[in-house]
Short mmCIF file of C-alpha atoms in Angstrom, two decimals:
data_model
loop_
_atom_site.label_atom_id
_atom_site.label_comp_id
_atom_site.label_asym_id
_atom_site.label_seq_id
_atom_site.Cartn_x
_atom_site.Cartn_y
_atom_site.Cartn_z
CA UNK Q 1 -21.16 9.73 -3.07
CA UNK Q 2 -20.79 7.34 -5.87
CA UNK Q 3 -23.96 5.32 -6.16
CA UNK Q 4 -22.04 2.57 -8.26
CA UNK Q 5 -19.19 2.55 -6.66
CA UNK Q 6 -17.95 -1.08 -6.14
CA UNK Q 7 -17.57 -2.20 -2.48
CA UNK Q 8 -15.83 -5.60 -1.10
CA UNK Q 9 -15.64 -6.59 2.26
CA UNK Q 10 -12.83 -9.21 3.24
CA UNK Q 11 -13.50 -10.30 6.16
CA UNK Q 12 -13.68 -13.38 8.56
CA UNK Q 13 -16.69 -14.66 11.05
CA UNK Q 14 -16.83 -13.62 14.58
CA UNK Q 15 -14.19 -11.02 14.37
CA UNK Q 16 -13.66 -7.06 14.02
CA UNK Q 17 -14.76 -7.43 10.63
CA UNK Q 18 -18.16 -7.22 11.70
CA UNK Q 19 -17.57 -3.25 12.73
CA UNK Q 20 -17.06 -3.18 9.19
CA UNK Q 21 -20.21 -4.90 7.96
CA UNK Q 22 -22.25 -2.80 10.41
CA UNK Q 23 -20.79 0.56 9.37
CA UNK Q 24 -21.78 -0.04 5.66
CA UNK Q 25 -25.26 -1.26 6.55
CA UNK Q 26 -25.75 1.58 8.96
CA UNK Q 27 -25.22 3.77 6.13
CA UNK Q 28 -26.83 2.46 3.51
CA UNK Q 29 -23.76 0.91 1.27
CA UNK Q 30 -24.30 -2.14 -0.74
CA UNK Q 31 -21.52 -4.41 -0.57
CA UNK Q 32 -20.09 -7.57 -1.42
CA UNK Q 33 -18.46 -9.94 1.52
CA UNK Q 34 -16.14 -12.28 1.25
CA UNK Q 35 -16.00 -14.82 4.06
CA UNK Q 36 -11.38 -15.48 4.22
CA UNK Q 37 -10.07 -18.50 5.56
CA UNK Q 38 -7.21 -17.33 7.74
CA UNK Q 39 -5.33 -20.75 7.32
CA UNK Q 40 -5.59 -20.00 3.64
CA UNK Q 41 -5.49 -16.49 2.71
CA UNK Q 42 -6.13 -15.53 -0.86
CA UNK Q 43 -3.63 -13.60 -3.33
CA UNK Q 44 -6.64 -10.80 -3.15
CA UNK Q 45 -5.90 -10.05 0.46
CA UNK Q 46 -2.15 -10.74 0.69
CA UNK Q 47 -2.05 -8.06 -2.03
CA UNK Q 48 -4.60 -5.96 -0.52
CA UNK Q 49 -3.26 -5.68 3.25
CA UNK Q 50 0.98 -7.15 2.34
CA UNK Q 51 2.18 -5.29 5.38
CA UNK Q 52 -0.37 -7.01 8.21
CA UNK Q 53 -2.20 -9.76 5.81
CA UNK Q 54 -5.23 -9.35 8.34
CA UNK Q 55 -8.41 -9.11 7.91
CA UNK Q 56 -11.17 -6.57 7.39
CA UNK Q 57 -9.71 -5.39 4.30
CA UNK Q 58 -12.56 -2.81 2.70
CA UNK Q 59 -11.70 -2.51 -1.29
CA UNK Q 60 -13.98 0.49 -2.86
CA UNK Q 61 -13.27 0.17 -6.50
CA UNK Q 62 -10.50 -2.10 -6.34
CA UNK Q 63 -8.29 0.37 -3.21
CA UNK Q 64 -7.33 -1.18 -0.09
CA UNK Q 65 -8.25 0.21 3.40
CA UNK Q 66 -7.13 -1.97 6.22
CA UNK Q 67 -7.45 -1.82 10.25
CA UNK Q 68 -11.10 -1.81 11.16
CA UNK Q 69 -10.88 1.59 13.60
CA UNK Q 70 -9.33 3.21 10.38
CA UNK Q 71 -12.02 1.89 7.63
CA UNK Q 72 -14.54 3.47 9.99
CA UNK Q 73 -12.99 6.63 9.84
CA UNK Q 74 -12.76 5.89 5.98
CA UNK Q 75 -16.38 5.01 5.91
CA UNK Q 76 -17.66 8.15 7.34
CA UNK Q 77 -15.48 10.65 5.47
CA UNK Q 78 -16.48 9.30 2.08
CA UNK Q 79 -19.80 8.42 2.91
CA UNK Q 80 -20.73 11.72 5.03
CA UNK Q 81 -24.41 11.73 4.63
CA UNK Q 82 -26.49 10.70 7.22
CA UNK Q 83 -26.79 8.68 9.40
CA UNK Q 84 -23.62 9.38 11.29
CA UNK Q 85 -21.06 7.86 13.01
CA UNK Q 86 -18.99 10.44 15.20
CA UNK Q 87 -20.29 13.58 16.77
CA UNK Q 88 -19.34 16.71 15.10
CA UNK Q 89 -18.05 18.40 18.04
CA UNK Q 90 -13.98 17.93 17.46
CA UNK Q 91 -13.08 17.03 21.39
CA UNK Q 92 -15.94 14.54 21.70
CA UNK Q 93 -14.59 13.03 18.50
CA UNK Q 94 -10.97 12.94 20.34
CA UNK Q 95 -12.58 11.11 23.59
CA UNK Q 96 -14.10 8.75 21.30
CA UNK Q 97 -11.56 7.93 19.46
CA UNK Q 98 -9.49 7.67 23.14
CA UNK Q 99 -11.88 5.32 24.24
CA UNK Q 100 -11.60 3.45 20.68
CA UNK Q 101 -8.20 2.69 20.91
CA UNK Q 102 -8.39 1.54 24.20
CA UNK Q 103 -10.92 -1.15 23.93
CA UNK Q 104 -8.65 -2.63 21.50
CA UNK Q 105 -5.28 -2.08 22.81
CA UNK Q 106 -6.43 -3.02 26.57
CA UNK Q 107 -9.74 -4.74 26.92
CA UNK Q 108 -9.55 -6.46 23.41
CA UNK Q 109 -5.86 -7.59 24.25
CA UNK Q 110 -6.95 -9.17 27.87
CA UNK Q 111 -9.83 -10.73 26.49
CA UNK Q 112 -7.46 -12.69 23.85
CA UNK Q 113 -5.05 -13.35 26.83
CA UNK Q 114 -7.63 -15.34 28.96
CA UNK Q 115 -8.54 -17.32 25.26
CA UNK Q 116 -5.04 -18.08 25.09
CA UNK Q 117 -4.22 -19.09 28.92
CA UNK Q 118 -5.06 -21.90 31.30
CA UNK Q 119 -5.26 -22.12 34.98
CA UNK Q 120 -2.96 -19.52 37.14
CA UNK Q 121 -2.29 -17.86 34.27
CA UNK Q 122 -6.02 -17.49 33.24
CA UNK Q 123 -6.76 -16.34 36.87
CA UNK Q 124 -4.28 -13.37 36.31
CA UNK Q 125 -5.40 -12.69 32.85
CA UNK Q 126 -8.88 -12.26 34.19
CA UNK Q 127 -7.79 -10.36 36.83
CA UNK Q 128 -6.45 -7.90 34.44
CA UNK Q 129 -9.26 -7.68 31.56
CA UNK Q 130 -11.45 -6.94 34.77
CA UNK Q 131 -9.85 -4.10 35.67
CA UNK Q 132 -9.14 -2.88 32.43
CA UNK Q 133 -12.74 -3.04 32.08
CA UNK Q 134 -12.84 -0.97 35.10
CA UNK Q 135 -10.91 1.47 33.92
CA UNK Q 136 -12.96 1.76 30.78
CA UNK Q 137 -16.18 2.17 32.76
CA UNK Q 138 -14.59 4.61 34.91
CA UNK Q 139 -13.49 6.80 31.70
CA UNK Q 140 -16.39 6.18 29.72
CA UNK Q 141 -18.62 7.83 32.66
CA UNK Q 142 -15.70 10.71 33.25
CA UNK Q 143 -16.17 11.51 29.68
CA UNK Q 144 -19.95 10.96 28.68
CA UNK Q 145 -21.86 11.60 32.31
CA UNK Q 146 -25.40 12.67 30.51
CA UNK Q 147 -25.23 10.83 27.22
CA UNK Q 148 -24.24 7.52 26.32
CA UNK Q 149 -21.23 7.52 23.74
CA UNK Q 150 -22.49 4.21 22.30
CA UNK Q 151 -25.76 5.83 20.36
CA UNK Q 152 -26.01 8.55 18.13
CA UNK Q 153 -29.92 8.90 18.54
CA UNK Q 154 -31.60 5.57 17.61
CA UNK Q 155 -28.72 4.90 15.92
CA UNK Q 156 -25.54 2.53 17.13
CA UNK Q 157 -22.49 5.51 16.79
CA UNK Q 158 -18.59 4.74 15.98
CA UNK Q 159 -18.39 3.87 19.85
CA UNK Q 160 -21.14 1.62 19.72
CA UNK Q 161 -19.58 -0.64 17.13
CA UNK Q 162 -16.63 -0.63 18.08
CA UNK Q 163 -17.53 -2.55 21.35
CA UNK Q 164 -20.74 -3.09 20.65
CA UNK Q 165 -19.33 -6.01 18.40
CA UNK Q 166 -17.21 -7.96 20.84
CA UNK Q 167 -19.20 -6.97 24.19
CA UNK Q 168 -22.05 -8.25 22.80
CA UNK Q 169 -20.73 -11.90 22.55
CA UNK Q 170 -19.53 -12.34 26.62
CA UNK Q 171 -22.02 -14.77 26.93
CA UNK Q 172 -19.81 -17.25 24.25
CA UNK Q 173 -17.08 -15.92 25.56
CA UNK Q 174 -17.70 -16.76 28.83
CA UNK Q 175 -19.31 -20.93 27.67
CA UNK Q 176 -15.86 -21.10 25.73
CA UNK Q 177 -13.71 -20.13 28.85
CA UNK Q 178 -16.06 -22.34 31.30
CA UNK Q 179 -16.51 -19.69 33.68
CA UNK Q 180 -19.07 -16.97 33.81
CA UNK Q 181 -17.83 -13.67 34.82
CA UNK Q 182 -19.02 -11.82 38.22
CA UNK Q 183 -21.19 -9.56 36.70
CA UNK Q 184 -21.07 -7.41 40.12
CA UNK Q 185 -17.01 -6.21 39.45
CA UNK Q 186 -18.13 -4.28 35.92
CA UNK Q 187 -22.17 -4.15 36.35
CA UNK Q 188 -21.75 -0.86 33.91
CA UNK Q 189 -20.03 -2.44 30.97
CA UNK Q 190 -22.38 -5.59 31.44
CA UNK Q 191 -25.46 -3.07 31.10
CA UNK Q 192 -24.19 -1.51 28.33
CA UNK Q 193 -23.28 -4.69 26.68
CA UNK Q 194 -27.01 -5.77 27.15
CA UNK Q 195 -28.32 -2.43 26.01
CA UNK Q 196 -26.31 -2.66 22.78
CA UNK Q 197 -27.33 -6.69 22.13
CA UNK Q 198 -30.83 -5.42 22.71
CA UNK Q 199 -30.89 -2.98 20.07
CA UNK Q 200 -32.29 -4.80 17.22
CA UNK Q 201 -29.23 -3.36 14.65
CA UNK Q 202 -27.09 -5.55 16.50
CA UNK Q 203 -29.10 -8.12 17.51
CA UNK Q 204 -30.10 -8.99 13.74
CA UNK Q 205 -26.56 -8.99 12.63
CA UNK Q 206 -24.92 -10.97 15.38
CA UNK Q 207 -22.81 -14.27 15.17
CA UNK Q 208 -24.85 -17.58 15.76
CA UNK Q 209 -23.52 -18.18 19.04
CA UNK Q 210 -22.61 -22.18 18.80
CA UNK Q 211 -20.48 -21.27 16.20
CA UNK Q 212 -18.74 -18.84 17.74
CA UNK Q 213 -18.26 -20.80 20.86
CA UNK Q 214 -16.79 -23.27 18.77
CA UNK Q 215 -14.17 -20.31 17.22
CA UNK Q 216 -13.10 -19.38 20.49
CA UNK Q 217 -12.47 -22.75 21.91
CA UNK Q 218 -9.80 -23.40 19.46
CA UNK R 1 -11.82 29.15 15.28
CA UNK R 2 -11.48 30.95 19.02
CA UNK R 3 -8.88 33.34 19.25
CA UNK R 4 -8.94 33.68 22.85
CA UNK R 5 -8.69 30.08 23.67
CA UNK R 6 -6.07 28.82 26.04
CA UNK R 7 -3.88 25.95 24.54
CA UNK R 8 -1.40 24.45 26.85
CA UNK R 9 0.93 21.10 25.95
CA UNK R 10 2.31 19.20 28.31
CA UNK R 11 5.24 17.21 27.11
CA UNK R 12 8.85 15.97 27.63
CA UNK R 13 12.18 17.02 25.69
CA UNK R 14 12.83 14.65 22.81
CA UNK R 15 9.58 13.10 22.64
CA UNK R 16 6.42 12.52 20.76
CA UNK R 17 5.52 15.99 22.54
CA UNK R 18 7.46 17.45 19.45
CA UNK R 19 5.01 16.08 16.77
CA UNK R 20 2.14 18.90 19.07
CA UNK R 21 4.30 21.43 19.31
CA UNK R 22 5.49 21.39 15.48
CA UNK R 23 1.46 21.09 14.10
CA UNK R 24 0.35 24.26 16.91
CA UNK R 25 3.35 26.28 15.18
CA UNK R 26 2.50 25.32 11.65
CA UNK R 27 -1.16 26.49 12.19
CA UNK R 28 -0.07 29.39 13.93
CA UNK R 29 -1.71 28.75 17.11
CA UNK R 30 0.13 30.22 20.47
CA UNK R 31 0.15 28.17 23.43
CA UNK R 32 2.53 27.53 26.49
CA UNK R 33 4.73 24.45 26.73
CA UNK R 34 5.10 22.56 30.36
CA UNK R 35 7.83 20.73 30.50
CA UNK R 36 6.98 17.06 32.38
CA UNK R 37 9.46 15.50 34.91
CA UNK R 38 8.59 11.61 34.55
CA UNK R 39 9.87 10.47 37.17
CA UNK R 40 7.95 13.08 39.30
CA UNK R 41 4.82 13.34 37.39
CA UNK R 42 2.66 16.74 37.76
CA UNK R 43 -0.74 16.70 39.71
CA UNK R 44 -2.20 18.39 36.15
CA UNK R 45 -0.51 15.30 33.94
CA UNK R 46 -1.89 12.80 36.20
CA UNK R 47 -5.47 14.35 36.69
CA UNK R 48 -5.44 15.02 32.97
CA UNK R 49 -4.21 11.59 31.58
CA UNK R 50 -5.55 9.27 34.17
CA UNK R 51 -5.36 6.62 32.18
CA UNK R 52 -2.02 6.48 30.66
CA UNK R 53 -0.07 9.19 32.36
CA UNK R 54 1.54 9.81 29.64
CA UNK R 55 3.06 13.15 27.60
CA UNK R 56 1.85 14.39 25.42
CA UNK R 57 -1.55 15.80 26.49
CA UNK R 58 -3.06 19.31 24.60
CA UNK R 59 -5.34 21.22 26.93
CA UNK R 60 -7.43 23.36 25.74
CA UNK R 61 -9.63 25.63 27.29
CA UNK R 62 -8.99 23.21 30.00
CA UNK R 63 -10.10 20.11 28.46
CA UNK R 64 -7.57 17.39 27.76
CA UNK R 65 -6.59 15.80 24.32
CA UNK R 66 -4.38 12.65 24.75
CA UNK R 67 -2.04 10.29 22.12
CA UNK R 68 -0.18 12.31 19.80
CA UNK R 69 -1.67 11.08 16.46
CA UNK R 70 -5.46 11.71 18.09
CA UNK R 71 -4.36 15.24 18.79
CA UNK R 72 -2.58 15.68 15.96
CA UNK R 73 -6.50 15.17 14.47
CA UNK R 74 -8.01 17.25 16.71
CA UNK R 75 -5.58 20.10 15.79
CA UNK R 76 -6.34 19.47 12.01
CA UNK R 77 -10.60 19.70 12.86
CA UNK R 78 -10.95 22.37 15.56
CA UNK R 79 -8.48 24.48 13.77
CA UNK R 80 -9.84 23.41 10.18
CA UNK R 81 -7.96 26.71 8.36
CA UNK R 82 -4.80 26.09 6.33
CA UNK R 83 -2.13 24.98 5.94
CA UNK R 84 -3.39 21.39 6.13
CA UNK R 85 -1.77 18.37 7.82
CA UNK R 86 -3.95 15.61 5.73
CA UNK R 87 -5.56 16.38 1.99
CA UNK R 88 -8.80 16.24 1.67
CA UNK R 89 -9.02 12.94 -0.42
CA UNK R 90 -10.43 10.27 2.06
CA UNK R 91 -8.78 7.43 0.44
CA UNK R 92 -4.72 9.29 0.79
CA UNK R 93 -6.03 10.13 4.52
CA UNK R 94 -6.92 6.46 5.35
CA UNK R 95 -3.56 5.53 3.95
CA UNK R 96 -1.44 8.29 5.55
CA UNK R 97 -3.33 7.02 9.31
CA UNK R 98 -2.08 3.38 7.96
CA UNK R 99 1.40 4.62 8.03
CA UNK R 100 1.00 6.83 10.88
CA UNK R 101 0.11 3.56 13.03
CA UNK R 102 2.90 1.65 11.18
CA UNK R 103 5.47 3.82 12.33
CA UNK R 104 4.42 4.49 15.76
CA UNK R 105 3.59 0.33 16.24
CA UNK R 106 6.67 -0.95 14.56
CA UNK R 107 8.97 1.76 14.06
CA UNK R 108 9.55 3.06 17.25
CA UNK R 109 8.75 0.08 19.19
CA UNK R 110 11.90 -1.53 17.37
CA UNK R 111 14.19 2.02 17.66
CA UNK R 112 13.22 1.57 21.30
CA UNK R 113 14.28 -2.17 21.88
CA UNK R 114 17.63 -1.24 20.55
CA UNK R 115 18.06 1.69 23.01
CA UNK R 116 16.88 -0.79 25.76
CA UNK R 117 19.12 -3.97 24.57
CA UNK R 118 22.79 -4.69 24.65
CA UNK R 119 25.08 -7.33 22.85
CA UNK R 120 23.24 -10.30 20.88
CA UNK R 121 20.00 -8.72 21.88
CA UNK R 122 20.94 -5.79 20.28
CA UNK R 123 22.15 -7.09 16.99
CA UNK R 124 18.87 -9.10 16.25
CA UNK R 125 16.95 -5.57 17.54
CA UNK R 126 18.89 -3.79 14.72
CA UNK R 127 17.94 -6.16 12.12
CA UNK R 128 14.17 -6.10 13.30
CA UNK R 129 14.42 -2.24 12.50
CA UNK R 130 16.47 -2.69 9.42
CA UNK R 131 13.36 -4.87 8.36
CA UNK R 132 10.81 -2.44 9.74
CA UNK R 133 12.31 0.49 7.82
CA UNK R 134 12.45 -1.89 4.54
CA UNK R 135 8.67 -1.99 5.28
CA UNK R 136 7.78 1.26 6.22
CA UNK R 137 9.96 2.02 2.80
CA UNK R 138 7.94 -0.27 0.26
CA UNK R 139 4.97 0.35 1.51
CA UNK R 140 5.60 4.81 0.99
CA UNK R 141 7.04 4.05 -2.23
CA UNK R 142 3.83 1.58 -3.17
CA UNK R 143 1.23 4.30 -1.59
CA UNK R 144 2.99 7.14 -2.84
CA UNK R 145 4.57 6.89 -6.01
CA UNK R 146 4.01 10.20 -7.87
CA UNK R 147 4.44 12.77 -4.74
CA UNK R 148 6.04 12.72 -1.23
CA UNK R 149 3.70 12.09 1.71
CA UNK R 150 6.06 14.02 4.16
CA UNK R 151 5.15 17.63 3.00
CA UNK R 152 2.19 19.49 1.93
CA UNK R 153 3.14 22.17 -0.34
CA UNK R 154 6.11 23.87 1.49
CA UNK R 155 4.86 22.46 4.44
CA UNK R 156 5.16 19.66 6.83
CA UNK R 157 2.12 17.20 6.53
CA UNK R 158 0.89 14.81 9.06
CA UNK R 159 3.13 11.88 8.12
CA UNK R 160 6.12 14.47 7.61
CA UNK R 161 5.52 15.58 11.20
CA UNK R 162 4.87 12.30 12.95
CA UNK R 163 8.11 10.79 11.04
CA UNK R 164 10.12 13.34 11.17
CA UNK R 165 10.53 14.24 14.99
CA UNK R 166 12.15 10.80 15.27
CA UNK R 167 13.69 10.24 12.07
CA UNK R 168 15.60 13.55 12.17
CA UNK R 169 17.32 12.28 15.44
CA UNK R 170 18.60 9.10 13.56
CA UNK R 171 22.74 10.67 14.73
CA UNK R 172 21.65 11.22 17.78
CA UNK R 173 20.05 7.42 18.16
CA UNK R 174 23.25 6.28 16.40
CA UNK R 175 25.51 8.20 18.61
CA UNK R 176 24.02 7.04 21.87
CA UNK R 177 23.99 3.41 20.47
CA UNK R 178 27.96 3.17 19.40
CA UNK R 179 27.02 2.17 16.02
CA UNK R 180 26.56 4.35 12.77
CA UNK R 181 23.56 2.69 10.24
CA UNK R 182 24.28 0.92 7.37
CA UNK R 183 23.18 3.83 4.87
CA UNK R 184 22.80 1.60 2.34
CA UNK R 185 19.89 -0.91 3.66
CA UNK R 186 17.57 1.75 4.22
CA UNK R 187 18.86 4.32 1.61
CA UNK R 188 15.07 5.83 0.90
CA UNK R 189 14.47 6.26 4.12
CA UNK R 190 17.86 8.08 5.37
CA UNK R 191 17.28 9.73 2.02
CA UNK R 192 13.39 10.98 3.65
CA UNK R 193 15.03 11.57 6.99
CA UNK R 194 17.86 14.04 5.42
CA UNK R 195 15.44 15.75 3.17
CA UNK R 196 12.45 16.32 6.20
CA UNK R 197 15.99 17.56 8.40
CA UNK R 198 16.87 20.19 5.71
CA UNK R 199 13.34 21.44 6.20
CA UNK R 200 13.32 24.81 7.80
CA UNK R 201 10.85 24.42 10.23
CA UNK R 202 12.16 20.85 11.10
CA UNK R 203 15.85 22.17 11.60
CA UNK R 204 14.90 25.42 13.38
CA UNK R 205 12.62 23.21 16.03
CA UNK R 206 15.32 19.83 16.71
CA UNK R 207 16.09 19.50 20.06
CA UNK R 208 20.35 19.96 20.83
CA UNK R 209 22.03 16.75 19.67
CA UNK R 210 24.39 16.24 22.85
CA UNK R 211 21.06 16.88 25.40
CA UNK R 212 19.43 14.37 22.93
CA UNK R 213 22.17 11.75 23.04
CA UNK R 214 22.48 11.99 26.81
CA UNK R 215 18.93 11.28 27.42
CA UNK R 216 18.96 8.08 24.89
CA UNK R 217 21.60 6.90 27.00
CA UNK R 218 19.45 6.55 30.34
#
């Protein structure tokens, strides 16, 4: 580990940048953020990330690493001292990294859909992101039946950022959309959300929720 | 590393199944191949892939791995001696997993709306993968200017493995299409495809060209 090592964040408010943020403060990593404006990006990350021009870009010592599931990984091989992210173990790594890419692909991707809907279409959107939450909950309890995959000790683990970041923020999500969910059809992921906005990690580094209802609305 | 461990892949002809099969071979590790009927999906596929019901999924010892890239990792960690899919360098690693994810999100998502279009639909399908491939191309040459990402040594490497099981079929894909490539748009990349091809352990594991051709064409 290179103690003076130069680390830049580009990133944007209120969105998976924030795994990002939390990685490097969970391990220790002083670093420099950079808030982008998405209607305006700058040269730095055009050049950084040409192929998706999204944000989080992480730069350590001027390099690129883009996609925020990926930067984690990043993250914890280069800084592999404690505290950690993933287990050791390699086929709890695998189920985590499963469960990962499906909050994005499914759950992240239905909760977008109802943002981007209205009326009938909404309905069915919400439909879906409530069963893909089911399925989540389902898998997540198949897979982790005696220890939750969302803390590594007192610690919030890969899992545990990953949704911990957008779970956490139902409550704007749900002002923004005008409806609030039934919390009886996914009562697990609801508690787990709570559990991870009640640990103080996350609590102390979460988005000010006006603004954020004010993001999503538009 | 457990000698006695049972590994068991459950995959398709012509697929992503491939991309197990060559990285269990290249480490040395036996196992027995099951070959999936989609359309009459196995008790064991469904029980062991819930979620996606997809090929392929590694079992081992009983316990399933599913996506190819996530058990392409899991290979490289349980079974941690050489030869090596990824170096050891985090920063190559996180860009290897960039182009990993490139090629299965844009890739083969456009190779596969060109097999699924016809006419106009086709034509502007082609040119999205003509574009993709220009990409994919830049973004090698950019990452990797010194030293080929496809091969390790005289090995196949991660990337060389994930790319190559499709980009070795390219004849095939052209064959069942009615249309040979324009050689010349994507020269570096035909160039990659050729060179990963002449690779002994690529050639000597291809599935036949006229079975391949006849299955594109469903």
């Amino acid at each position: 580990m290179d103690e003076n090592s130069e680390v830049v964040l580009l990133g944007t408010f209120g969105s998976s940048s924030k795994r990002v943020e939390l990685a490097l403060k969970l391990k220790g990593i002083p670093f420099a953020y950079v808030e982008e404006d998405l209607k305006n990006k700058s040269d730095l990350l055009l050049r950084s990330n040409p192929v998706h021009q999204k944000v989080p870009v992480l730069l350590h010592d001027g390099r690129p690493i883009c996609e925020s599931l990926l930067i984690l990984e990043y993250i914890e091989e280069y800084w592999s001292n404690a505290p950690k992210l993933l287990p050791e173990d390699p086929y709890t790594r695998s189920r985590i990294r499963f469960w990962a890419d499906f909050y994005d692909q499914k759950v992240k991707r239905a909760t977008y859909l109802v943002l981007q809907t209205k009326g009938k279409d909404q309905d069915k959107a919400r439909e879906d992101l409530v069963e893909q939450l089911r399925v989540f909950e389902e898998g997540i309890q198949r897979d982790f039946p005696s220890k939750s995959p969302f803390f590594n000790g007192e610690n919030l683990s890969f899992l545990g950022i990953v949704v911990g970041v957008s779970a956490c923020n139902y409550q704007a999500f749900e002002e923004a959309t005008g409806k609030i969910s039934d919390r009886e059809r996914n009562a697990l992921f609801f508690s787990w959300a709570d559990e991870l906005k009640a640990h103080p990690f996350m609590s102390e580094n979460l988005p000010p929720h006006d603004k954020l209802v004010a993001k999503m609305k538009t």
